[in-house]
Backbone as numpy.savetxt, mean C-alpha at the origin, in Angstrom:
# Nx Ny Nz CAx CAy CAz Cx Cy Cz
-3.08 0.62 -37.20 -4.17 0.92 -38.10 -5.17 -0.24 -38.05
-6.43 0.07 -38.28 -7.49 -0.93 -38.21 -8.29 -0.94 -39.50
-8.75 -2.09 -39.86 -9.72 -2.21 -40.94 -10.76 -3.21 -40.47
-11.83 -3.36 -41.20 -12.93 -4.21 -40.76 -12.47 -5.65 -40.58
-12.66 -6.19 -39.35 -12.41 -7.59 -39.08 -10.97 -7.97 -38.82
-10.03 -7.06 -38.92 -8.65 -7.43 -38.61 -7.93 -6.22 -38.02
-6.83 -6.53 -37.37 -6.06 -5.49 -36.70 -4.64 -5.50 -37.26
-4.17 -4.35 -37.65 -2.79 -4.21 -38.11 -2.00 -3.46 -37.05
-0.83 -3.98 -36.73 0.03 -3.33 -35.74 1.27 -2.85 -36.46
1.51 -1.55 -36.39 2.69 -0.96 -37.00 3.69 -0.64 -35.89
4.92 -1.09 -36.05 5.98 -0.76 -35.09 6.91 0.23 -35.76
7.12 1.34 -35.07 8.00 2.37 -35.59 9.31 2.32 -34.82
10.39 2.33 -35.50 11.68 2.32 -34.82 12.07 3.75 -34.46
12.94 3.87 -33.50 13.38 5.18 -33.05 13.79 5.10 -31.59
14.13 6.26 -31.04 14.57 6.32 -29.65 13.77 7.38 -28.91
13.22 7.00 -27.78 12.51 7.94 -26.90 12.79 7.49 -25.48
13.24 8.38 -24.65 13.56 8.05 -23.26 12.28 8.04 -22.42
12.18 7.07 -21.55 11.07 6.98 -20.60 11.64 7.23 -19.21
11.17 8.28 -18.60 11.66 8.64 -17.27 10.51 8.59 -16.28
10.77 7.99 -15.14 9.78 7.96 -14.07 10.33 8.73 -12.88
9.52 9.63 -12.35 9.93 10.49 -11.25 9.05 10.23 -10.04
9.61 10.35 -8.87 8.82 10.33 -7.64 9.65 10.98 -6.54
8.94 11.52 -5.58 9.59 12.13 -4.42 8.83 11.65 -3.19
9.56 11.41 -2.11 8.88 10.93 -0.90 9.56 11.51 0.33
8.79 11.55 1.39 9.25 12.03 2.68 8.56 11.17 3.73
9.31 10.69 4.71 8.68 9.87 5.74 9.18 10.25 7.12
8.31 10.06 8.09 8.60 10.31 9.49 8.14 9.11 10.30
8.97 8.67 11.24 8.54 7.60 12.12 9.24 7.74 13.46
8.65 7.11 14.47 9.20 7.14 15.81 8.75 5.89 16.55
9.16 5.76 17.79 8.75 4.65 18.64 8.32 5.21 19.99
7.19 4.71 20.50 6.67 5.15 21.79 6.47 3.90 22.66
6.96 3.97 23.89 6.87 2.84 24.80 6.00 3.19 26.00
5.21 2.22 26.44 4.43 2.37 27.65 4.49 1.07 28.44
4.69 1.16 29.75 4.78 -0.02 30.59 3.86 0.13 31.78
3.16 -0.95 32.09 2.27 -1.00 33.25 2.82 -2.07 34.18
3.34 -1.66 35.33 3.95 -2.59 36.29 2.92 -3.02 37.32
2.93 -4.32 37.65 2.02 -4.87 38.65 2.76 -5.27 39.93
4.07 -5.40 39.86 4.86 -5.74 41.05 4.89 -7.22 41.34
3.95 -7.72 42.12 3.95 -9.12 42.53 2.89 -9.90 41.76
3.00 -11.23 41.86 2.06 -12.11 41.18 2.67 -12.67 39.91
1.88 -13.47 39.21 2.37 -14.12 37.98 2.67 -13.09 36.89
1.75 -12.15 36.67 1.92 -11.11 35.65 2.62 -9.91 36.29
3.89 -9.71 35.95 4.69 -8.65 36.57 4.50 -7.30 35.88
4.44 -7.32 34.51 4.26 -6.06 33.77 3.76 -6.34 32.36
3.18 -5.32 31.76 2.75 -5.36 30.37 3.39 -4.18 29.67
3.98 -4.44 28.53 4.66 -3.38 27.76 3.98 -3.24 26.41
3.70 -1.99 26.03 3.07 -1.68 24.75 4.02 -0.76 23.98
4.42 -1.21 22.79 5.27 -0.40 21.94 4.46 0.02 20.72
4.46 1.31 20.43 3.75 1.85 19.27 4.78 2.44 18.31
4.66 2.07 17.03 5.56 2.59 16.01 4.73 3.32 14.94
4.42 4.60 15.17 3.67 5.34 14.15 4.59 5.76 13.00
4.03 5.81 11.81 4.79 6.21 10.63 3.86 6.98 9.70
4.35 8.09 9.19 3.62 8.90 8.22 4.56 9.20 7.07
4.08 9.04 5.84 4.91 9.35 4.68 4.07 10.03 3.62
4.76 10.76 2.76 4.10 11.44 1.64 4.87 11.10 0.38
4.15 10.73 -0.66 4.75 10.34 -1.93 4.09 11.14 -3.05
4.92 11.62 -3.96 4.40 12.33 -5.14 4.97 11.69 -6.39
4.12 11.46 -7.37 4.57 11.06 -8.71 3.66 11.75 -9.72
4.21 12.20 -10.83 3.43 12.98 -11.80 2.47 12.11 -12.61
1.65 12.78 -13.38 0.70 12.12 -14.27 1.41 11.75 -15.56
1.70 10.47 -15.74 2.39 10.01 -16.94 1.46 9.95 -18.15
0.16 10.15 -17.93 -0.80 10.19 -19.03 -0.82 11.56 -19.72
-0.09 12.51 -19.18 -0.07 13.87 -19.71 0.42 13.88 -21.17
-0.30 14.57 -22.05 0.15 14.67 -23.45 1.51 15.34 -23.60
1.92 16.18 -22.64 3.22 16.84 -22.71 4.38 15.84 -22.70
4.21 14.72 -22.02 5.26 13.71 -21.96 5.29 12.85 -23.22
4.13 12.62 -23.82 4.06 11.82 -25.04 4.24 10.33 -24.82
4.06 9.85 -23.58 4.23 8.43 -23.28 3.03 7.59 -23.75
1.86 8.20 -23.82 0.65 7.49 -24.20 -0.01 8.17 -25.39
-0.59 7.36 -26.26 -1.31 7.86 -27.43 -2.61 7.10 -27.57
-3.45 7.57 -28.49 -4.73 6.91 -28.74 -4.78 6.41 -30.16
-5.49 5.30 -30.34 -5.71 4.73 -31.67 -7.20 4.44 -31.80
-7.72 4.66 -32.99 -9.14 4.42 -33.22 -9.40 2.92 -33.23
-10.35 2.48 -32.43 -10.64 1.06 -32.27 -11.39 0.48 -33.46
-12.32 1.22 -34.00 -13.16 0.72 -35.09 -13.40 1.87 -36.07
-13.08 1.66 -37.33 -13.23 2.72 -38.34 -14.68 3.12 -38.57
-15.61 2.26 -38.17 -17.04 2.58 -38.36 -17.53 3.61 -37.36
-16.82 3.80 -36.26 -17.26 4.72 -35.21 -16.16 5.74 -34.93
-16.52 7.01 -34.93 -15.54 8.08 -34.74 -15.21 8.34 -33.27
-15.94 7.74 -32.33 -15.73 8.07 -30.92 -15.17 6.90 -30.10
-14.66 5.87 -30.75 -14.11 4.73 -30.02 -12.59 4.67 -30.18
-11.90 5.01 -29.09 -10.45 5.05 -29.10 -9.90 4.20 -27.96
-8.75 3.61 -28.17 -8.02 2.87 -27.13 -6.72 3.60 -26.87
-6.32 3.60 -25.61 -5.07 4.25 -25.23 -3.97 3.19 -25.16
-2.79 3.55 -25.62 -1.66 2.63 -25.56 -0.40 3.42 -25.23
0.59 2.71 -24.72 1.87 3.34 -24.41 2.81 3.11 -25.59
3.60 4.11 -25.91 4.56 3.95 -27.00 5.70 3.01 -26.60
5.75 2.63 -25.31 6.80 1.74 -24.82 6.33 0.29 -24.69
5.09 -0.01 -25.12 4.59 -1.38 -25.04 5.47 -2.30 -25.87
5.77 -3.45 -25.30 6.63 -4.41 -25.98 8.10 -4.17 -25.75
8.45 -3.11 -25.06 9.85 -2.82 -24.77 10.35 -3.65 -23.60
11.64 -3.68 -23.41 12.22 -4.53 -22.37 12.03 -3.96 -20.96
11.74 -2.66 -20.82 11.59 -2.07 -19.50 10.14 -1.84 -19.10
9.19 -2.26 -19.92 7.79 -2.09 -19.57 7.28 -0.70 -19.89
6.10 -0.39 -19.35 5.44 0.88 -19.62 5.37 1.71 -18.34
5.29 3.03 -18.47 5.14 3.86 -17.27 3.76 3.67 -16.65
3.60 4.02 -15.38 2.29 3.87 -14.73 1.21 4.68 -15.44
0.02 4.12 -15.51 -1.08 4.81 -16.18 -2.20 5.13 -15.20
-1.84 5.49 -13.97 -2.84 5.75 -12.94 -3.03 7.24 -12.65
-2.33 8.09 -13.35 -2.47 9.52 -13.12 -1.59 10.00 -11.98
-1.74 11.27 -11.66 -0.92 11.90 -10.63 -1.21 11.29 -9.26
-0.16 11.08 -8.49 -0.28 10.58 -7.13 0.34 11.57 -6.16
-0.41 11.95 -5.15 0.10 12.74 -4.05 -0.55 12.16 -2.81
0.05 11.11 -2.28 -0.57 10.34 -1.22 0.13 10.54 0.11
-0.68 10.63 1.15 -0.19 10.63 2.51 -0.53 9.25 3.08
0.49 8.49 3.41 0.30 7.15 3.94 0.54 7.15 5.44
-0.19 6.32 6.14 -0.02 6.20 7.58 0.04 4.74 7.97
0.74 4.48 9.04 0.86 3.13 9.57 1.04 3.23 11.07
0.37 2.36 11.79 0.47 2.31 13.24 0.73 0.86 13.62
1.96 0.57 14.04 2.36 -0.79 14.41 2.38 -0.90 15.93
1.67 -1.88 16.47 1.59 -2.10 17.92 2.21 -3.44 18.27
3.01 -3.46 19.33 3.63 -4.68 19.84 3.30 -4.77 21.33
2.75 -5.91 21.74 2.39 -6.12 23.13 3.23 -7.26 23.71
3.88 -6.97 24.85 4.69 -7.97 25.54 4.30 -7.98 27.02
4.57 -9.12 27.65 4.30 -9.24 29.08 5.52 -9.85 29.75
5.71 -9.48 31.02 6.76 -10.09 31.82 6.06 -10.93 32.89
6.36 -12.23 32.88 5.71 -13.15 33.80 6.76 -13.88 34.62
6.35 -14.28 35.83 7.24 -15.05 36.69 6.40 -16.01 37.52
6.62 -17.31 37.26 5.92 -18.33 38.03 6.55 -18.52 39.40
5.89 -19.31 40.24 6.40 -19.56 41.59 7.72 -20.32 41.56
7.92 -21.13 40.53 9.15 -21.91 40.42 10.30 -21.12 39.79
9.97 -20.01 39.10 10.98 -19.23 38.37 11.76 -18.33 39.31
13.07 -18.21 39.03 13.90 -17.29 39.80 14.01 -15.92 39.13
13.79 -15.90 37.80 13.87 -14.66 37.03 12.61 -14.55 36.18
12.09 -13.33 36.09 10.91 -13.11 35.24 11.30 -13.26 33.77
10.41 -13.80 32.98 10.68 -13.97 31.54 9.68 -13.14 30.74
10.16 -12.69 29.59 9.35 -11.84 28.72 8.69 -12.72 27.65
7.41 -12.52 27.45 6.68 -13.24 26.39 6.00 -12.22 25.50
5.90 -12.56 24.22 5.20 -11.69 23.27 3.74 -12.09 23.21
2.87 -11.14 23.44 1.44 -11.40 23.34 0.97 -11.23 21.91
1.32 -10.10 21.32 1.01 -9.82 19.91 2.27 -9.24 19.29
2.79 -9.92 18.26 4.03 -9.46 17.62 3.82 -8.14 16.90
2.83 -8.08 16.05 2.55 -6.88 15.27 1.05 -6.75 15.05
0.51 -5.63 15.46 -0.87 -5.28 15.12 -0.74 -3.99 14.31
-0.87 -4.10 13.00 -0.59 -2.98 12.10 -1.88 -2.48 11.47
-2.09 -1.18 11.57 -3.22 -0.51 10.93 -2.62 0.49 9.95
-3.03 0.41 8.67 -2.41 1.27 7.67 -3.39 1.64 6.57
-3.05 2.68 5.84 -3.85 3.15 4.71 -3.21 4.40 4.13
-3.94 5.05 3.22 -3.43 6.31 2.67 -4.57 7.20 2.20
-4.22 8.44 1.94 -5.14 9.46 1.46 -4.48 10.13 0.27
-5.11 10.04 -0.91 -4.52 10.60 -2.13 -5.09 12.00 -2.38
-4.27 13.00 -2.14 -4.69 14.39 -2.32 -4.98 14.73 -3.78
-4.37 14.01 -4.71 -4.52 14.32 -6.14 -5.76 13.67 -6.75
-6.39 12.75 -6.07 -7.58 12.08 -6.63 -8.75 13.05 -6.66
-9.61 12.91 -7.68 -10.76 13.80 -7.77 -11.91 13.34 -6.87
-11.94 12.07 -6.51 -12.93 11.53 -5.57 -12.37 10.25 -4.97
-13.05 9.73 -3.97 -12.62 8.51 -3.28 -11.14 8.59 -2.88
-10.82 9.61 -2.13 -9.43 9.90 -1.78 -8.85 8.93 -0.74
-9.70 8.37 0.12 -9.22 7.44 1.14 -9.08 6.03 0.56
-8.01 5.36 0.93 -7.84 3.95 0.57 -8.54 3.10 1.63
-8.77 1.84 1.35 -9.26 0.97 2.41 -8.25 0.92 3.56
-8.74 0.77 4.78 -7.88 0.65 5.96 -7.57 -0.83 6.14
-6.28 -1.14 6.19 -5.82 -2.52 6.31 -5.38 -2.77 7.74
-5.79 -3.90 8.30 -5.35 -4.27 9.63 -4.82 -5.70 9.58
-3.58 -5.88 10.00 -2.98 -7.21 10.06 -2.37 -7.41 11.44
-2.32 -8.66 11.85 -1.69 -8.99 13.12 -1.14 -10.40 13.08
-0.11 -10.62 13.85 0.47 -11.95 14.00 0.77 -12.20 15.47
0.71 -13.44 15.85 1.09 -13.83 17.19 1.68 -15.24 17.14
2.54 -15.53 18.07 3.17 -16.85 18.13 2.50 -17.68 19.21
2.32 -18.93 18.90 1.69 -19.85 19.84 2.64 -21.00 20.15
2.45 -21.60 21.31 3.20 -22.78 21.72 4.72 -22.54 21.69
5.13 -21.48 22.34 6.55 -21.11 22.47 7.23 -20.93 21.11
6.53 -20.35 20.18 7.10 -20.04 18.87 7.06 -21.18 17.87
6.39 -22.28 18.21 6.29 -23.41 17.28 5.46 -23.03 16.06
4.43 -22.24 16.27 3.57 -21.85 15.16 3.22 -20.37 15.28
2.94 -19.77 14.15 2.55 -18.37 14.09 1.18 -18.28 13.45
0.32 -17.46 14.03 -1.03 -17.25 13.49 -1.14 -15.80 13.05
-1.69 -15.60 11.86 -1.87 -14.25 11.34 -3.33 -13.97 11.01
-3.73 -12.72 11.14 -5.09 -12.30 10.82 -5.00 -11.08 9.91
-6.00 -10.93 9.05 -6.05 -9.82 8.10 -7.48 -9.32 8.03
-7.64 -8.00 8.01 -8.96 -7.39 7.83 -8.79 -6.15 6.97
-9.82 -5.86 6.17 -9.82 -4.67 5.33 -11.14 -3.95 5.53
-11.06 -2.66 5.81 -12.23 -1.85 6.06 -12.32 -0.77 4.98
-13.43 -0.73 4.28 -13.63 0.25 3.21 -14.34 1.47 3.79
-13.75 2.67 3.65 -14.38 3.86 4.23 -15.59 4.36 3.45
-15.89 3.77 2.31 -16.99 4.23 1.50 -18.12 3.21 1.48
-19.34 3.69 1.56 -20.51 2.86 1.45 -21.14 3.05 0.09
-21.69 1.98 -0.47 -22.40 2.09 -1.73 -23.89 2.23 -1.46
-24.52 3.16 -2.16 -25.97 3.28 -2.05 -26.62 2.55 -3.22
-27.91 2.73 -3.41 -28.64 2.02 -4.46 -28.12 2.35 -5.86
-27.57 3.54 -6.04 -27.08 3.94 -7.36 -25.61 3.58 -7.57
-24.99 2.92 -6.57 -23.60 2.50 -6.71 -22.62 3.48 -6.14
């Protein structure tokens, strides 16, 4: 309850179960490609691709049917100012998600590049990693009313100086452009 200049918080005792539901399905595989050169320093290049697609569903926990969230009037002077709160706030298990229904298709494409090299002094060719992981990922939320695509994330790592150090790169690409009106 609210009055002018101060806030009163009423805690009601009782028992209400909070249940979170989700369902998911994922598919992944591995694809290999090799390019052989035969003689010379660079004997072959191997490219491994690990595509992955998954679908996740979780319901709208903001639904009044569940009763997990309620509204309270923010200021008694105005009839149209309300704040939303969870009835589980302050509990030991936290609050349910307040992001609405999720039905997302996620994708990931992991690339690994290796080479087989053999110097003039070497008796056996040795395998070196050129790029450990070049990962491109994102998702598409079928349940969203707009802006359904997530930003596309690209990360990569590679080892330098025979594994003494690892270097990583990160890039994020937003599929939406803002115009003058935002």
